[in-house]
Amino acid sequence: MSTTSTTTTTQALPHRTVVAQDSIPPAESSAAFQALARGDRNGKLKLRGIPSFADPLAKRQWVREHMAAAFRFFGRQGYGEGISGHISVRDPVLPEHFWMNPFAKHFSLMKASDLVLVDANGYVVEGGNQAVINEAGFIIHSEVHRARPDVMAVAHTHGVYGKTWSAFGKPVEMITQDACNFYGKLSVYEEHGGIALAQDEGRAIAKALGKENIAAILQNHGLITVGSTVDEAAFLFYSLDKACHSQLMAEAAAANGVAKKIIPDNVAQFTAESVQDPHNFYLEFQPEFELSVEESGGKVLQ
């Protein structure tokens, strides 16, 4: 398998790096985050961001519930394809361990109790569902977690729009406001080494993702996103897949002579600086979390 990776990145921003959840400033003190909404005149009504936990076991349960909801959200989007696709989340109790989905479990049926706890070497340990995991999924995710200790969650599937756009080996352009979620924070892995059954391929993907980016397009493969919460990683995956969909439609129109209008760098940067906040990307997912709970009758939390 190829071990070569090439990173194509849009203009770098000094704004933010994905950071571990415990080091994120409280939502109440984030002026950029609070500027996204309007409350009362007295300033008492504020946006609620990522919750904090005194008990790591309580945080672990919260992580598992939100992770299961993220899978159900992915199921609604049609991201499942056989046994392909994975989400991993660093365990709050044992930071060198992480949670993964069991092998061949449909995303739309996922419950918190279905999730599997694995150690740094990918072996299933006690504390979670005693089920096997996807080998290729472990290889990709473990290398990203190893290279990016700041990252809490990693999401990767073979969604149709992302993998189709990945065939061009190019980043998405800033043709919509939503694409600016990734301005300066998106890379491209330009060497597809086949199914990731060797650590070299996982390391190459992690290297292409880089130390600052929140997402990468894996040529001829699909998309990968990271976040300080599983909520962030899941929302970013959805947002990037939608951006790829928009790009594909724009390219089809452009092929017929309709010119594209690219958002200027200064406008894209201003937009990115307004939205590239872990609290914001966490909050973007909460409607989907609530829908997963409602539609499942609470089973997703079990």
Short mmCIF file of C-alpha atoms in Angstrom, two decimals:
data_model
loop_
_atom_site.label_atom_id
_atom_site.label_comp_id
_atom_site.label_asym_id
_atom_site.label_seq_id
_atom_site.Cartn_x
_atom_site.Cartn_y
_atom_site.Cartn_z
CA MET A 1 0.00 0.00 0.00
CA SER A 2 1.11 3.51 -0.66
CA THR A 3 2.59 5.43 2.24
CA THR A 4 2.79 8.73 0.42
CA SER A 5 0.45 11.54 1.34
CA THR A 6 0.05 14.97 -0.12
CA THR A 7 -1.83 17.70 1.64
CA THR A 8 -3.65 20.42 -0.25
CA THR A 9 -4.84 23.09 2.13
CA THR A 10 -6.70 26.34 1.66
CA GLN A 11 -5.37 29.56 3.19
CA ALA A 12 -4.25 28.93 6.76
CA LEU A 13 -6.11 30.64 9.57
CA PRO A 14 -4.56 31.52 12.91
CA HIS A 15 -8.00 31.21 14.51
CA ARG A 16 -8.32 27.80 16.16
CA THR A 17 -7.09 24.27 16.46
CA VAL A 18 -9.38 21.46 17.55
CA VAL A 19 -8.76 21.14 21.28
CA ALA A 20 -9.57 18.58 23.92
CA GLN A 21 -12.94 19.25 25.48
CA ASP A 22 -11.64 19.91 28.98
CA SER A 23 -9.47 22.79 27.74
CA ILE A 24 -12.26 24.60 25.89
CA PRO A 25 -13.26 27.89 27.56
CA PRO A 26 -16.85 27.96 28.88
CA ALA A 27 -19.49 28.88 26.34
CA GLU A 28 -20.64 31.82 28.47
CA SER A 29 -17.24 33.51 28.12
CA SER A 30 -16.92 33.03 24.35
CA ALA A 31 -17.89 36.35 22.78
CA ALA A 32 -17.80 34.93 19.24
CA PHE A 33 -20.12 32.08 20.19
CA GLN A 34 -22.56 34.26 22.12
CA ALA A 35 -22.65 36.73 19.21
CA LEU A 36 -24.46 34.07 17.16
CA ALA A 37 -27.69 34.56 19.14
CA ARG A 38 -29.67 37.33 20.81
CA GLY A 39 -31.02 37.03 24.33
CA ASP A 40 -32.66 39.40 26.79
CA ARG A 41 -31.62 42.98 27.55
CA ASN A 42 -30.09 41.96 30.87
CA GLY A 43 -27.78 39.43 29.25
CA LYS A 44 -29.07 36.54 31.34
CA LEU A 45 -30.17 34.41 28.40
CA LYS A 46 -27.12 32.85 26.80
CA LEU A 47 -26.35 30.09 24.36
CA ARG A 48 -25.55 26.80 26.01
CA GLY A 49 -22.48 25.07 24.69
CA ILE A 50 -20.59 21.92 25.61
CA PRO A 51 -21.47 20.81 29.15
CA SER A 52 -18.79 20.18 31.77
CA PHE A 53 -18.62 17.17 34.08
CA ALA A 54 -17.07 16.69 37.50
CA ASP A 55 -17.54 12.91 37.28
CA PRO A 56 -15.65 11.22 34.41
CA LEU A 57 -18.04 8.24 34.55
CA ALA A 58 -20.99 10.57 33.99
CA LYS A 59 -19.10 12.13 31.11
CA ARG A 60 -18.43 8.67 29.67
CA GLN A 61 -22.15 7.90 29.63
CA TRP A 62 -22.88 11.27 28.01
CA VAL A 63 -20.26 10.55 25.34
CA ARG A 64 -21.77 7.15 24.58
CA GLU A 65 -25.29 8.56 24.31
CA HIS A 66 -24.23 11.32 21.94
CA MET A 67 -22.10 8.91 19.94
CA ALA A 68 -25.04 6.54 19.47
CA ALA A 69 -27.20 9.49 18.41
CA ALA A 70 -24.54 10.51 15.89
CA PHE A 71 -24.73 7.06 14.32
CA ARG A 72 -28.52 7.30 14.08
CA PHE A 73 -28.10 10.68 12.41
CA PHE A 74 -25.66 9.13 9.94
CA GLY A 75 -28.21 6.41 9.30
CA ARG A 76 -30.84 9.02 8.43
CA GLN A 77 -28.41 10.56 5.96
CA GLY A 78 -27.79 7.23 4.24
CA TYR A 79 -24.10 7.13 5.17
CA GLY A 80 -24.14 3.43 5.92
CA GLU A 81 -22.81 1.06 3.26
CA GLY A 82 -22.50 -2.53 4.43
CA ILE A 83 -19.80 -2.71 7.08
CA SER A 84 -18.09 0.56 6.07
CA GLY A 85 -18.06 3.69 8.18
CA HIS A 86 -16.96 4.39 11.72
CA ILE A 87 -16.97 6.94 14.50
CA SER A 88 -14.48 6.83 17.36
CA VAL A 89 -14.40 8.84 20.57
CA ARG A 90 -11.63 9.07 23.15
CA ASP A 91 -12.77 7.68 26.50
CA PRO A 92 -13.01 10.30 29.30
CA VAL A 93 -12.03 7.74 31.95
CA LEU A 94 -9.17 6.01 30.11
CA PRO A 95 -7.78 8.58 27.63
CA GLU A 96 -5.65 5.99 25.81
CA HIS A 97 -8.79 3.98 25.07
CA PHE A 98 -11.58 4.89 22.70
CA TRP A 99 -15.09 3.87 21.76
CA MET A 100 -16.01 2.45 18.36
CA ASN A 101 -19.06 0.98 16.68
CA PRO A 102 -19.39 -2.82 16.58
CA PHE A 103 -18.78 -4.64 13.32
CA ALA A 104 -21.82 -4.87 11.00
CA LYS A 105 -24.28 -2.99 13.22
CA HIS A 106 -26.62 -0.72 11.25
CA PHE A 107 -26.11 2.94 12.11
CA SER A 108 -29.86 3.49 12.48
CA LEU A 109 -30.15 0.85 15.21
CA MET A 110 -27.24 1.99 17.37
CA LYS A 111 -27.68 2.30 21.14
CA ALA A 112 -25.22 3.54 23.74
CA SER A 113 -24.85 -0.01 25.05
CA ASP A 114 -23.83 -1.28 21.59
CA LEU A 115 -20.59 0.71 21.58
CA VAL A 116 -17.28 -1.06 22.06
CA LEU A 117 -14.35 0.09 24.22
CA VAL A 118 -10.91 -0.71 22.79
CA ASP A 119 -7.39 -0.09 24.04
CA ALA A 120 -4.59 1.72 22.20
CA ASN A 121 -3.77 -1.49 20.31
CA GLY A 122 -7.34 -1.99 19.16
CA TYR A 123 -8.21 -4.89 21.43
CA VAL A 124 -11.69 -5.01 22.93
CA VAL A 125 -11.68 -4.53 26.70
CA GLU A 126 -14.29 -4.70 29.43
CA GLY A 127 -16.53 -1.73 30.07
CA GLY A 128 -18.46 -1.79 26.82
CA ASN A 129 -20.16 -4.16 24.42
CA GLN A 130 -18.14 -7.35 23.95
CA ALA A 131 -18.20 -7.38 20.15
CA VAL A 132 -15.62 -7.26 17.37
CA ILE A 133 -14.81 -4.02 15.55
CA ASN A 134 -13.82 -3.17 11.98
CA GLU A 135 -10.05 -3.65 11.49
CA ALA A 136 -9.70 -0.94 8.84
CA GLY A 137 -11.70 1.44 10.99
CA PHE A 138 -9.38 0.90 13.94
CA ILE A 139 -6.27 1.44 11.81
CA ILE A 140 -7.49 4.77 10.45
CA HIS A 141 -8.95 6.11 13.68
CA SER A 142 -6.16 4.95 16.00
CA GLU A 143 -3.54 6.72 13.90
CA VAL A 144 -5.54 9.94 13.85
CA HIS A 145 -6.03 9.79 17.63
CA ARG A 146 -2.32 9.05 18.08
CA ALA A 147 -1.24 11.94 15.86
CA ARG A 148 -3.83 14.35 17.27
CA PRO A 149 -4.07 14.04 21.07
CA ASP A 150 -6.18 17.21 20.97
CA VAL A 151 -8.92 15.39 19.04
CA MET A 152 -11.69 13.69 20.99
CA ALA A 153 -13.72 12.26 18.09
CA VAL A 154 -13.15 11.08 14.52
CA ALA A 155 -15.84 10.37 11.91
CA HIS A 156 -15.42 8.59 8.58
CA THR A 157 -17.92 7.03 6.19
CA HIS A 158 -18.31 6.47 2.47
CA GLY A 159 -21.18 8.92 1.92
CA VAL A 160 -21.99 9.15 -1.78
CA TYR A 161 -21.34 12.87 -2.30
CA GLY A 162 -18.09 12.94 -0.38
CA LYS A 163 -16.62 9.90 -2.06
CA THR A 164 -17.77 11.08 -5.48
CA TRP A 165 -16.15 14.50 -5.08
CA SER A 166 -13.04 12.80 -3.66
CA ALA A 167 -12.39 11.33 -7.12
CA PHE A 168 -11.19 14.78 -8.21
CA GLY A 169 -8.56 14.94 -5.46
CA LYS A 170 -9.38 18.57 -4.72
CA PRO A 171 -10.77 20.53 -1.77
CA VAL A 172 -14.22 22.04 -2.01
CA GLU A 173 -14.32 25.68 -3.06
CA MET A 174 -15.85 28.46 -1.02
CA ILE A 175 -18.97 28.64 -3.18
CA THR A 176 -21.47 28.73 -0.31
CA GLN A 177 -21.54 30.26 3.14
CA ASP A 178 -21.71 26.79 4.70
CA ALA A 179 -18.53 25.73 2.89
CA CYS A 180 -16.76 28.40 4.95
CA ASN A 181 -17.04 26.03 7.92
CA PHE A 182 -13.89 24.51 6.43
CA TYR A 183 -12.04 27.60 5.23
CA GLY A 184 -8.36 27.15 6.06
CA LYS A 185 -9.05 23.87 7.86
CA LEU A 186 -9.45 21.31 5.06
CA SER A 187 -6.82 19.07 3.49
CA VAL A 188 -6.73 16.44 0.76
CA TYR A 189 -5.06 13.03 0.98
CA GLU A 190 -4.03 12.52 -2.63
CA GLU A 191 -2.77 8.93 -2.46
CA HIS A 192 -5.34 6.17 -2.10
CA GLY A 193 -3.62 3.08 -0.74
CA GLY A 194 -6.65 0.79 -0.86
CA ILE A 195 -8.53 -0.61 2.11
CA ALA A 196 -6.67 0.42 5.26
CA LEU A 197 -5.47 -2.94 6.59
CA ALA A 198 -1.91 -1.77 7.28
CA GLN A 199 -0.77 0.86 9.77
CA ASP A 200 1.13 2.72 7.04
CA GLU A 201 -2.12 3.74 5.35
CA GLY A 202 -3.57 4.95 8.64
CA ARG A 203 -0.43 6.98 9.36
CA ALA A 204 -0.52 8.50 5.88
CA ILE A 205 -4.13 9.60 6.36
CA ALA A 206 -3.31 11.08 9.77
CA LYS A 207 -0.33 12.92 8.28
CA ALA A 208 -2.47 14.33 5.48
CA LEU A 209 -5.06 15.54 7.98
CA GLY A 210 -2.32 17.55 9.64
CA LYS A 211 -2.11 19.20 13.04
CA GLU A 212 -4.60 22.02 12.50
CA ASN A 213 -7.32 20.80 10.15
CA ILE A 214 -10.82 19.72 11.10
CA ALA A 215 -11.42 17.63 7.97
CA ALA A 216 -9.78 15.89 5.05
CA ILE A 217 -10.95 14.59 1.70
CA LEU A 218 -9.51 11.13 1.09
CA GLN A 219 -9.04 10.75 -2.66
CA ASN A 220 -11.10 7.88 -4.14
CA HIS A 221 -12.26 6.99 -0.64
CA GLY A 222 -14.43 9.48 1.24
CA LEU A 223 -14.31 12.07 4.00
CA ILE A 224 -12.90 12.23 7.51
CA THR A 225 -13.67 14.84 10.16
CA VAL A 226 -12.48 15.42 13.71
CA GLY A 227 -13.79 17.35 16.67
CA SER A 228 -13.51 18.17 20.33
CA THR A 229 -16.83 16.35 20.79
CA VAL A 230 -18.52 13.59 18.81
CA ASP A 231 -21.26 16.13 18.12
CA GLU A 232 -18.77 18.40 16.37
CA ALA A 233 -17.20 15.60 14.32
CA ALA A 234 -20.65 14.36 13.24
CA PHE A 235 -21.92 17.79 12.26
CA LEU A 236 -18.73 18.61 10.36
CA PHE A 237 -18.99 15.36 8.43
CA TYR A 238 -22.55 16.19 7.42
CA SER A 239 -21.59 19.75 6.53
CA LEU A 240 -18.64 18.64 4.39
CA ASP A 241 -20.71 16.00 2.62
CA LYS A 242 -23.30 18.68 1.81
CA ALA A 243 -20.52 20.96 0.57
CA CYS A 244 -19.35 18.17 -1.74
CA HIS A 245 -22.92 17.78 -3.00
CA SER A 246 -23.12 21.51 -3.73
CA GLN A 247 -19.73 21.40 -5.45
CA LEU A 248 -20.79 18.53 -7.70
CA MET A 249 -23.94 20.39 -8.76
CA ALA A 250 -22.00 23.61 -9.31
CA GLU A 251 -19.45 21.77 -11.45
CA ALA A 252 -22.24 20.30 -13.57
CA ALA A 253 -23.69 23.77 -14.14
CA ALA A 254 -20.25 25.25 -14.85
CA ALA A 255 -19.63 22.56 -17.47
CA ASN A 256 -22.58 24.03 -19.35
CA GLY A 257 -21.14 27.52 -19.31
CA VAL A 258 -22.56 28.89 -16.06
CA ALA A 259 -19.77 30.71 -14.24
CA LYS A 260 -19.18 30.07 -10.54
CA LYS A 261 -18.81 32.94 -8.09
CA ILE A 262 -16.26 32.14 -5.40
CA ILE A 263 -16.57 33.83 -2.00
CA PRO A 264 -13.61 36.23 -1.60
CA ASP A 265 -10.93 35.18 0.89
CA ASN A 266 -11.60 38.06 3.27
CA VAL A 267 -15.31 37.21 3.44
CA ALA A 268 -14.63 33.49 3.80
CA GLN A 269 -12.16 34.18 6.60
CA PHE A 270 -14.60 36.47 8.41
CA THR A 271 -17.28 33.78 8.19
CA ALA A 272 -14.89 31.06 9.34
CA GLU A 273 -13.80 33.10 12.34
CA SER A 274 -17.45 33.51 13.29
CA VAL A 275 -18.37 29.83 13.14
CA GLN A 276 -15.21 27.77 13.71
CA ASP A 277 -15.85 27.36 17.40
CA PRO A 278 -16.22 24.00 19.20
CA HIS A 279 -19.31 25.22 21.05
CA ASN A 280 -20.95 26.28 17.80
CA PHE A 281 -20.24 23.01 16.00
CA TYR A 282 -21.44 21.11 19.08
CA LEU A 283 -24.66 23.12 19.15
CA GLU A 284 -25.23 22.59 15.42
CA PHE A 285 -25.70 18.89 16.15
CA GLN A 286 -28.14 19.20 19.06
CA PRO A 287 -31.34 19.27 16.94
CA GLU A 288 -30.24 15.94 15.47
CA PHE A 289 -29.46 14.54 18.91
CA GLU A 290 -32.94 15.46 20.11
CA LEU A 291 -34.50 13.95 16.99
CA SER A 292 -32.56 10.70 17.51
CA VAL A 293 -33.88 10.46 21.07
CA GLU A 294 -37.45 11.28 20.03
CA GLU A 295 -37.59 8.96 17.04
CA SER A 296 -36.09 6.06 18.97
CA GLY A 297 -38.38 6.50 21.96
CA GLY A 298 -35.25 6.89 24.07
CA LYS A 299 -33.73 3.57 22.92
CA VAL A 300 -30.65 5.35 21.56
CA LEU A 301 -29.72 6.21 25.16
CA GLN A 302 -29.98 2.65 26.45
#
